[in-house]
Structures are given as C-alpha cells and as structure tokens.
XYZ file of C-alpha atoms in Angstrom:
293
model
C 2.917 16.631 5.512
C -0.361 15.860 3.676
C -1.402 17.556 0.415
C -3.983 20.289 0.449
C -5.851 17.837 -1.385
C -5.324 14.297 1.138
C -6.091 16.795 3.471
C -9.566 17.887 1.866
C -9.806 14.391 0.846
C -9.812 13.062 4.854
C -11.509 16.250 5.851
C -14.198 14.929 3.245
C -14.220 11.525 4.643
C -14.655 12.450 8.516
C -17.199 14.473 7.770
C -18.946 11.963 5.613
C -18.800 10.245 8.536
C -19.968 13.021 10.835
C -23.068 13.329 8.670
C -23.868 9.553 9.136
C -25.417 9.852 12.163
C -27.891 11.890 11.229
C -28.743 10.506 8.108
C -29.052 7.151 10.708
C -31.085 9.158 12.627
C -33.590 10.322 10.117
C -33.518 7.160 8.281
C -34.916 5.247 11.582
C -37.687 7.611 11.970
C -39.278 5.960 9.064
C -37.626 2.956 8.532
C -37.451 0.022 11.016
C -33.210 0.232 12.357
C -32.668 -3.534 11.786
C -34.288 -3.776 8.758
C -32.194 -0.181 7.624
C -28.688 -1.669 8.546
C -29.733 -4.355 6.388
C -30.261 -2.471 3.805
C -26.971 -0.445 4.490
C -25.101 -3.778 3.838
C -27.055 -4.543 0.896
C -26.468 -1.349 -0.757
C -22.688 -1.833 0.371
C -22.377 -5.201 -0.954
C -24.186 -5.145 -4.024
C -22.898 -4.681 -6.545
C -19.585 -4.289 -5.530
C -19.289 -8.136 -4.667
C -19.301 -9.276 -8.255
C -16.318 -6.989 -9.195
C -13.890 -7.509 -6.255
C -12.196 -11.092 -5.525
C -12.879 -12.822 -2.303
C -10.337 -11.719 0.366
C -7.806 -14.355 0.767
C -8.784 -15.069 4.497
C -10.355 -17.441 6.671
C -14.180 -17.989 6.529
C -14.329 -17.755 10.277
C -12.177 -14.351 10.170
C -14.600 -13.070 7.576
C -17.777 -13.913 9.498
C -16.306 -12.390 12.874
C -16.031 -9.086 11.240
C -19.314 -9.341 9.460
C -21.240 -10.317 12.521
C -18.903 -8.102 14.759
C -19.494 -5.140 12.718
C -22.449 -5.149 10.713
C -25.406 -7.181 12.971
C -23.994 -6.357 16.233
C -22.355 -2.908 16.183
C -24.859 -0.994 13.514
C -27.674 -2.996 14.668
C -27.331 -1.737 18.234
C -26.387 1.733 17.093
C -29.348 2.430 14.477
C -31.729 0.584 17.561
C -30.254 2.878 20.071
C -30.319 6.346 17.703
C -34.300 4.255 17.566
C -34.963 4.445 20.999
C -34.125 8.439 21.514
C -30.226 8.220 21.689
C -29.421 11.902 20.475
C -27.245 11.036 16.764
C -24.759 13.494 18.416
C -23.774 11.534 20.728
C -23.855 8.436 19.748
C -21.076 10.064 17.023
C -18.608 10.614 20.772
C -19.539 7.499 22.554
C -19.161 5.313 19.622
C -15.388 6.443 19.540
C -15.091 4.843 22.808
C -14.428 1.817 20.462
C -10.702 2.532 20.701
C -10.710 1.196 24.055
C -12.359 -1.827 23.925
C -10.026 -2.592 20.713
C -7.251 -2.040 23.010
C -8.436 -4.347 25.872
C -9.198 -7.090 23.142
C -5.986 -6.892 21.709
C -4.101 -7.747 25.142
C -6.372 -10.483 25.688
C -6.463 -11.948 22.287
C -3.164 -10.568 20.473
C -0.827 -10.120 23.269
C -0.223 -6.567 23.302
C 0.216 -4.563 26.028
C -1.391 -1.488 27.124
C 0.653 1.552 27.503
C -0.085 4.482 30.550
C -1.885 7.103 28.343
C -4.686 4.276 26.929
C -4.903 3.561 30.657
C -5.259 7.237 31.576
C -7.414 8.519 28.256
C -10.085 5.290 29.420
C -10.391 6.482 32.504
C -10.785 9.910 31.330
C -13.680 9.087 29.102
C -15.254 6.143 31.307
C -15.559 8.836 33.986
C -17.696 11.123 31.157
C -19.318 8.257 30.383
C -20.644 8.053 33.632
C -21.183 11.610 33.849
C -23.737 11.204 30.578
C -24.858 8.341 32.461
C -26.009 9.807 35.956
C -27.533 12.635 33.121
C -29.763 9.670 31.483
C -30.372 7.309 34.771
C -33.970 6.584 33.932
C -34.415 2.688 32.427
C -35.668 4.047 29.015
C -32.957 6.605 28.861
C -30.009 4.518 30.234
C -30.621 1.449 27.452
C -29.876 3.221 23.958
C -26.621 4.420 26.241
C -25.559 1.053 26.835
C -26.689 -0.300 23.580
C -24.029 2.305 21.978
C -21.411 1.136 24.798
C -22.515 -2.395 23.447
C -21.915 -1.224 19.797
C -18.673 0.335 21.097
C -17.498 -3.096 22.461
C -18.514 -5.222 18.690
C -16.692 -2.385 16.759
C -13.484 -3.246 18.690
C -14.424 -7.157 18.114
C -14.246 -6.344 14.210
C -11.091 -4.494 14.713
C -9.644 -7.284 15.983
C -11.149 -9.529 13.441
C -9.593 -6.889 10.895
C -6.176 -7.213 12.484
C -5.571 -11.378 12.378
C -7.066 -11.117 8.448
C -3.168 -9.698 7.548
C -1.806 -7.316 4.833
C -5.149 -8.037 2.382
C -7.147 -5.739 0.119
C -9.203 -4.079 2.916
C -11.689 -2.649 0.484
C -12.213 -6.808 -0.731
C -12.848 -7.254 3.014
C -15.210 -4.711 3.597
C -17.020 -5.709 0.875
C -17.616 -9.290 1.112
C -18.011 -8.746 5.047
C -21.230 -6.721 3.847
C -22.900 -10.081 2.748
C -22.153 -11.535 6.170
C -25.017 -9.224 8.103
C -27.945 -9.468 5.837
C -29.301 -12.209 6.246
C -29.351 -12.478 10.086
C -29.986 -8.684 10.294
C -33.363 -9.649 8.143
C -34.216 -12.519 10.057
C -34.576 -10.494 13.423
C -35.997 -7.658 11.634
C -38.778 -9.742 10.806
C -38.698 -11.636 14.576
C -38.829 -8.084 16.472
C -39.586 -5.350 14.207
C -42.455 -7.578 12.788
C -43.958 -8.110 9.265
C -46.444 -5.269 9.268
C -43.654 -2.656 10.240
C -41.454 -3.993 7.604
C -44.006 -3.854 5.332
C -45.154 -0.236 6.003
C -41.886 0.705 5.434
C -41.634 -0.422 2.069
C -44.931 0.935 1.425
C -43.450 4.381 2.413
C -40.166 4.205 0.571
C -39.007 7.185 -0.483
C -36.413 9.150 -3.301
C -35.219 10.504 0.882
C -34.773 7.199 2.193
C -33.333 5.998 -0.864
C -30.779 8.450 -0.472
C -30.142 7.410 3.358
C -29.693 3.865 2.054
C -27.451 4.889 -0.438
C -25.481 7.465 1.262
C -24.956 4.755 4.241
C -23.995 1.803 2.233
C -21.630 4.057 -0.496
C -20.755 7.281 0.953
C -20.112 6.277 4.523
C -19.198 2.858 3.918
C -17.290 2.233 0.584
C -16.559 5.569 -0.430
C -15.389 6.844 3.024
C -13.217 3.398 3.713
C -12.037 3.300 -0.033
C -10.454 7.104 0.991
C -9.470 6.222 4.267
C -7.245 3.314 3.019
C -6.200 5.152 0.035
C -4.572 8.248 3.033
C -3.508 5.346 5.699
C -1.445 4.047 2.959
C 0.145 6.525 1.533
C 1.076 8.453 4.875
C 1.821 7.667 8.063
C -1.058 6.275 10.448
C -0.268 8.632 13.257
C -0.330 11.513 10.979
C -3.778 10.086 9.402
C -5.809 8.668 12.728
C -6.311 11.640 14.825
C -8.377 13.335 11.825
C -11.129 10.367 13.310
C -11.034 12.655 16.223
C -13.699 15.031 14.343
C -16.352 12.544 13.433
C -17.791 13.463 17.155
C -17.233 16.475 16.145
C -19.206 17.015 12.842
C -21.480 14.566 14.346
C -22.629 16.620 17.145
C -22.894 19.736 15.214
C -24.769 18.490 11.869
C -27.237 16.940 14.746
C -27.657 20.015 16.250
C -27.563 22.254 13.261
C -29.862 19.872 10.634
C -31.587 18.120 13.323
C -32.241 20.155 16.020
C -30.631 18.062 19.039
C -30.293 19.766 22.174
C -27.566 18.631 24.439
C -27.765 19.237 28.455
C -24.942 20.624 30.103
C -24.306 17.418 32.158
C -24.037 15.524 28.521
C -21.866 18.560 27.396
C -19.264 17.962 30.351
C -19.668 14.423 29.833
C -18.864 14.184 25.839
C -15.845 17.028 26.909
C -14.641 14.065 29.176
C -15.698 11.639 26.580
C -13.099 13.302 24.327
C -10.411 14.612 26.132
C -9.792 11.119 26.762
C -9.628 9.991 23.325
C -7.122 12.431 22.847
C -4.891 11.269 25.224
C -5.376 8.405 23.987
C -4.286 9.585 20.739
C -1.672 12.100 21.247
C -0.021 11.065 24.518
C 2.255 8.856 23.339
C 3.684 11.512 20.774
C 4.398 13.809 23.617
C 5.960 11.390 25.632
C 7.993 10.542 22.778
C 8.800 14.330 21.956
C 9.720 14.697 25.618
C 12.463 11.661 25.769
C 13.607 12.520 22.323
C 14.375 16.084 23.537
C-alpha cells in the first residue's frame, strides 16, 4: 500500500507528464520541434553530466537508447504535435509503446507474449484504426503515423534499457541525453533550415525558457528521478498502472489550457486506444486472482 505521500508523489509525476504534451505543443508553435528536443536533451544533460558517473554499460547500449529515445522517438513526436497532431492524443497513442516493447522483447530477449498483451493490442490497434479512418487525409494521416513511429523507438529504448542491467537508471538517463544532440542539431539545421533556427533564437522567450526547462528537468529528470525512486521501493505492478493517466491528464490539460477539440470518432478511438492498455495492464492480475481463488 503506498503512502499518501508516494502516492501524491506518482500522482505528481504522471501528471508532470500529462502536462508535457502541451508544453510540447506550445513550445513547437514557436520553436522549430527538432531544434526544441535538442534543446530538451541539452537542458537534461547539462549540467547533470558533470555530477553523475558514466553508467557502467556498453557504448553501443548507451547510444541505442540515446538515438532510440531522444532523436527518433521525441523527434517524431514534437514533428508530429508540429504538423497538427492534437497534444491530447499524441499523450494515448504514444502509450501504444507498451506493445511494440513487448513484440521487441520476443524477438530480441526471448520472452513470450502472454493472451491479454495479445488481446489489449488488438484492442487498441483496432482504435487506432478507428482514429485513423477519422484522419485519412495524407496531411492528417502522417503526424498519426509519425507518433505510431515514435511509439515503435520508445519500445527500441526500452529494450535498450533492459540489456543495460541493474545500473543507476538516473546515470543512464543522463548521459543518454548527450547521445541526441548533436544529430538532433544537425537535421535541425538540414530540414528546419538556418533562418528558422535563427528566428527562433531571435524570439526566445522567459515562456520558452520555461518549456525548455520544464521538458528537460521536470518531465525528464525530475519525473524519472521520482519514478525510480516509487518503482524501487514498491512493487512494479502496484507502481505501473498509475502511467495509465498520462493520456489522461494529457487529454484534459490539452483541452482545458489549450483548447483541443476531439471528434467523436477520435473519442471512440482513444476509448479503444485505452481499454486496451488496460488489459494489457490489469489482465494478468485477474487471471491470477481467478486461479488463485
């Protein structure tokens, strides 16, 4: 049973997280997305990098999960919020990551895949499809996939996170946060283009500053510093399902400080989306309850 305060603490955390997407989604409106992940990882490396030891892994490990997670998933998921992906939901099909960690993990880690992740995936692919049909035009359909694409790198870095071992998690966050600049900044400045990058920096603002900060320390360090700190001291099924409400407080900060309007076909859709993540979550417990009993 968690404390009342663990339980404000990962209350605090998920809807740190919640909030994310909208600070993503404001923060693209004036900044450039590649060149604002960058500056995400920055923030989240720096200076944090000079006070925490390298992570006793390999190099290759390390830059799986920095490319994995940091160029590929947050550069397709601030590009698609970019291209008129509603931050809402982006917040639900992100989660979708669960699946695609699962799949990997057969391939690459031999293990197998129980009923309810087979029946939760189908569950939420079919809302996925639903939000889809809801978004068929070309310029509609690509920030979808882009998050689907996001979805897929997330589970890459999960896997990544997995073969690193019992390490200081925090020390691998960290110095996976160096990993993404550099490239991130390079095709900034291939695709977004000089004069947009400098623009930007001609507009910075105490706001953006604040999106920066609040993505590299508050969603990033902060949120996975807590996060370890609760996975550690209780049990990870008692811990994981809180990630359930990021979609939650995702979808309703966008709507409530950002105005998003949802159509019903995305509503039935990111219902889908989540009833299958929690079969995918709780399931198992009730097929365990049910033998046990």
């Amino acid at each position: 049973m968690l404390s009342l305060r663990d339980l404000c603490l990962a209350l605090l955390v998920v809807l740190a997280w919640g909030l994310n997407f909208v600070m993503i989604k404001w923060g693209v409106e004036v900044v450039p997305p590649l060149l604002l992940t960058a500056m995400r990882y920055l923030c989240a490396a720096l200076p944090m990098v000079f006070f925490v030891k390298r992570p006793q892994v390999r190099l290759g490990t390390l830059l799986t999960y920095g490319l994995a997670i940091g160029f590929a998933q947050f550069g397709l998921l601030f590009s698609a919020i970019k291209l008129g992906l509603p931050a809402g939901l982006a917040s639900l099909i992100i989660q979708t990551q669960g699946f695609f960690t699962f799949g990997l993990a057969m391939l690459f880690l031999g293990e197998k895949l129980g009923r309810w992740q087979v029946i939760g995936a189908t569950v939420a692919i079919i809302g996925i499809g639903v939000i889809a049909v809801e978004r068929f035009e070309v310029t509609s359909l690509v920030p979808l996939l882009m998050v689907i694409a996001a979805a897929f790198f997330w589970g890459v870095g999960n896997i990544a996170s997995k073969r690193a071992g019992q390490i200081d998690m925090l020390s691998f966050v960290v110095w996976g946060s160096l990993v993404p600049i550099v490239p991130l900044l390079a095709l900034s400045i291939l695709i977004e283009g000089p004069s947009a990058i400098t623009a930007a920096l001609q507009n910075f603002s105490l706001s953006i500053a604040g999106i920066v900060l609040f993505n590299g320390y508050a969603a990033t360090l902060v949120g996975f510093g807590l996060w370890s700190y609760l996975l550690k001291r209780y049990p990870a099924a008692l811990i994981a399902p809180f990630s359930l409400l990021v979609p939650v407080f995702g979808i309703g900060f966008a709507v409530l400080l950002a105005g998003e309007v949802i159509t019903e076909l995305e509503i039935i859709g990111s219902a889908l989306v989540f009833a299958g993540l929690v079969i995918n979550v709780f399931g198992p417990r009730l097929m365990r309850r049910r033998v046990s009993v």
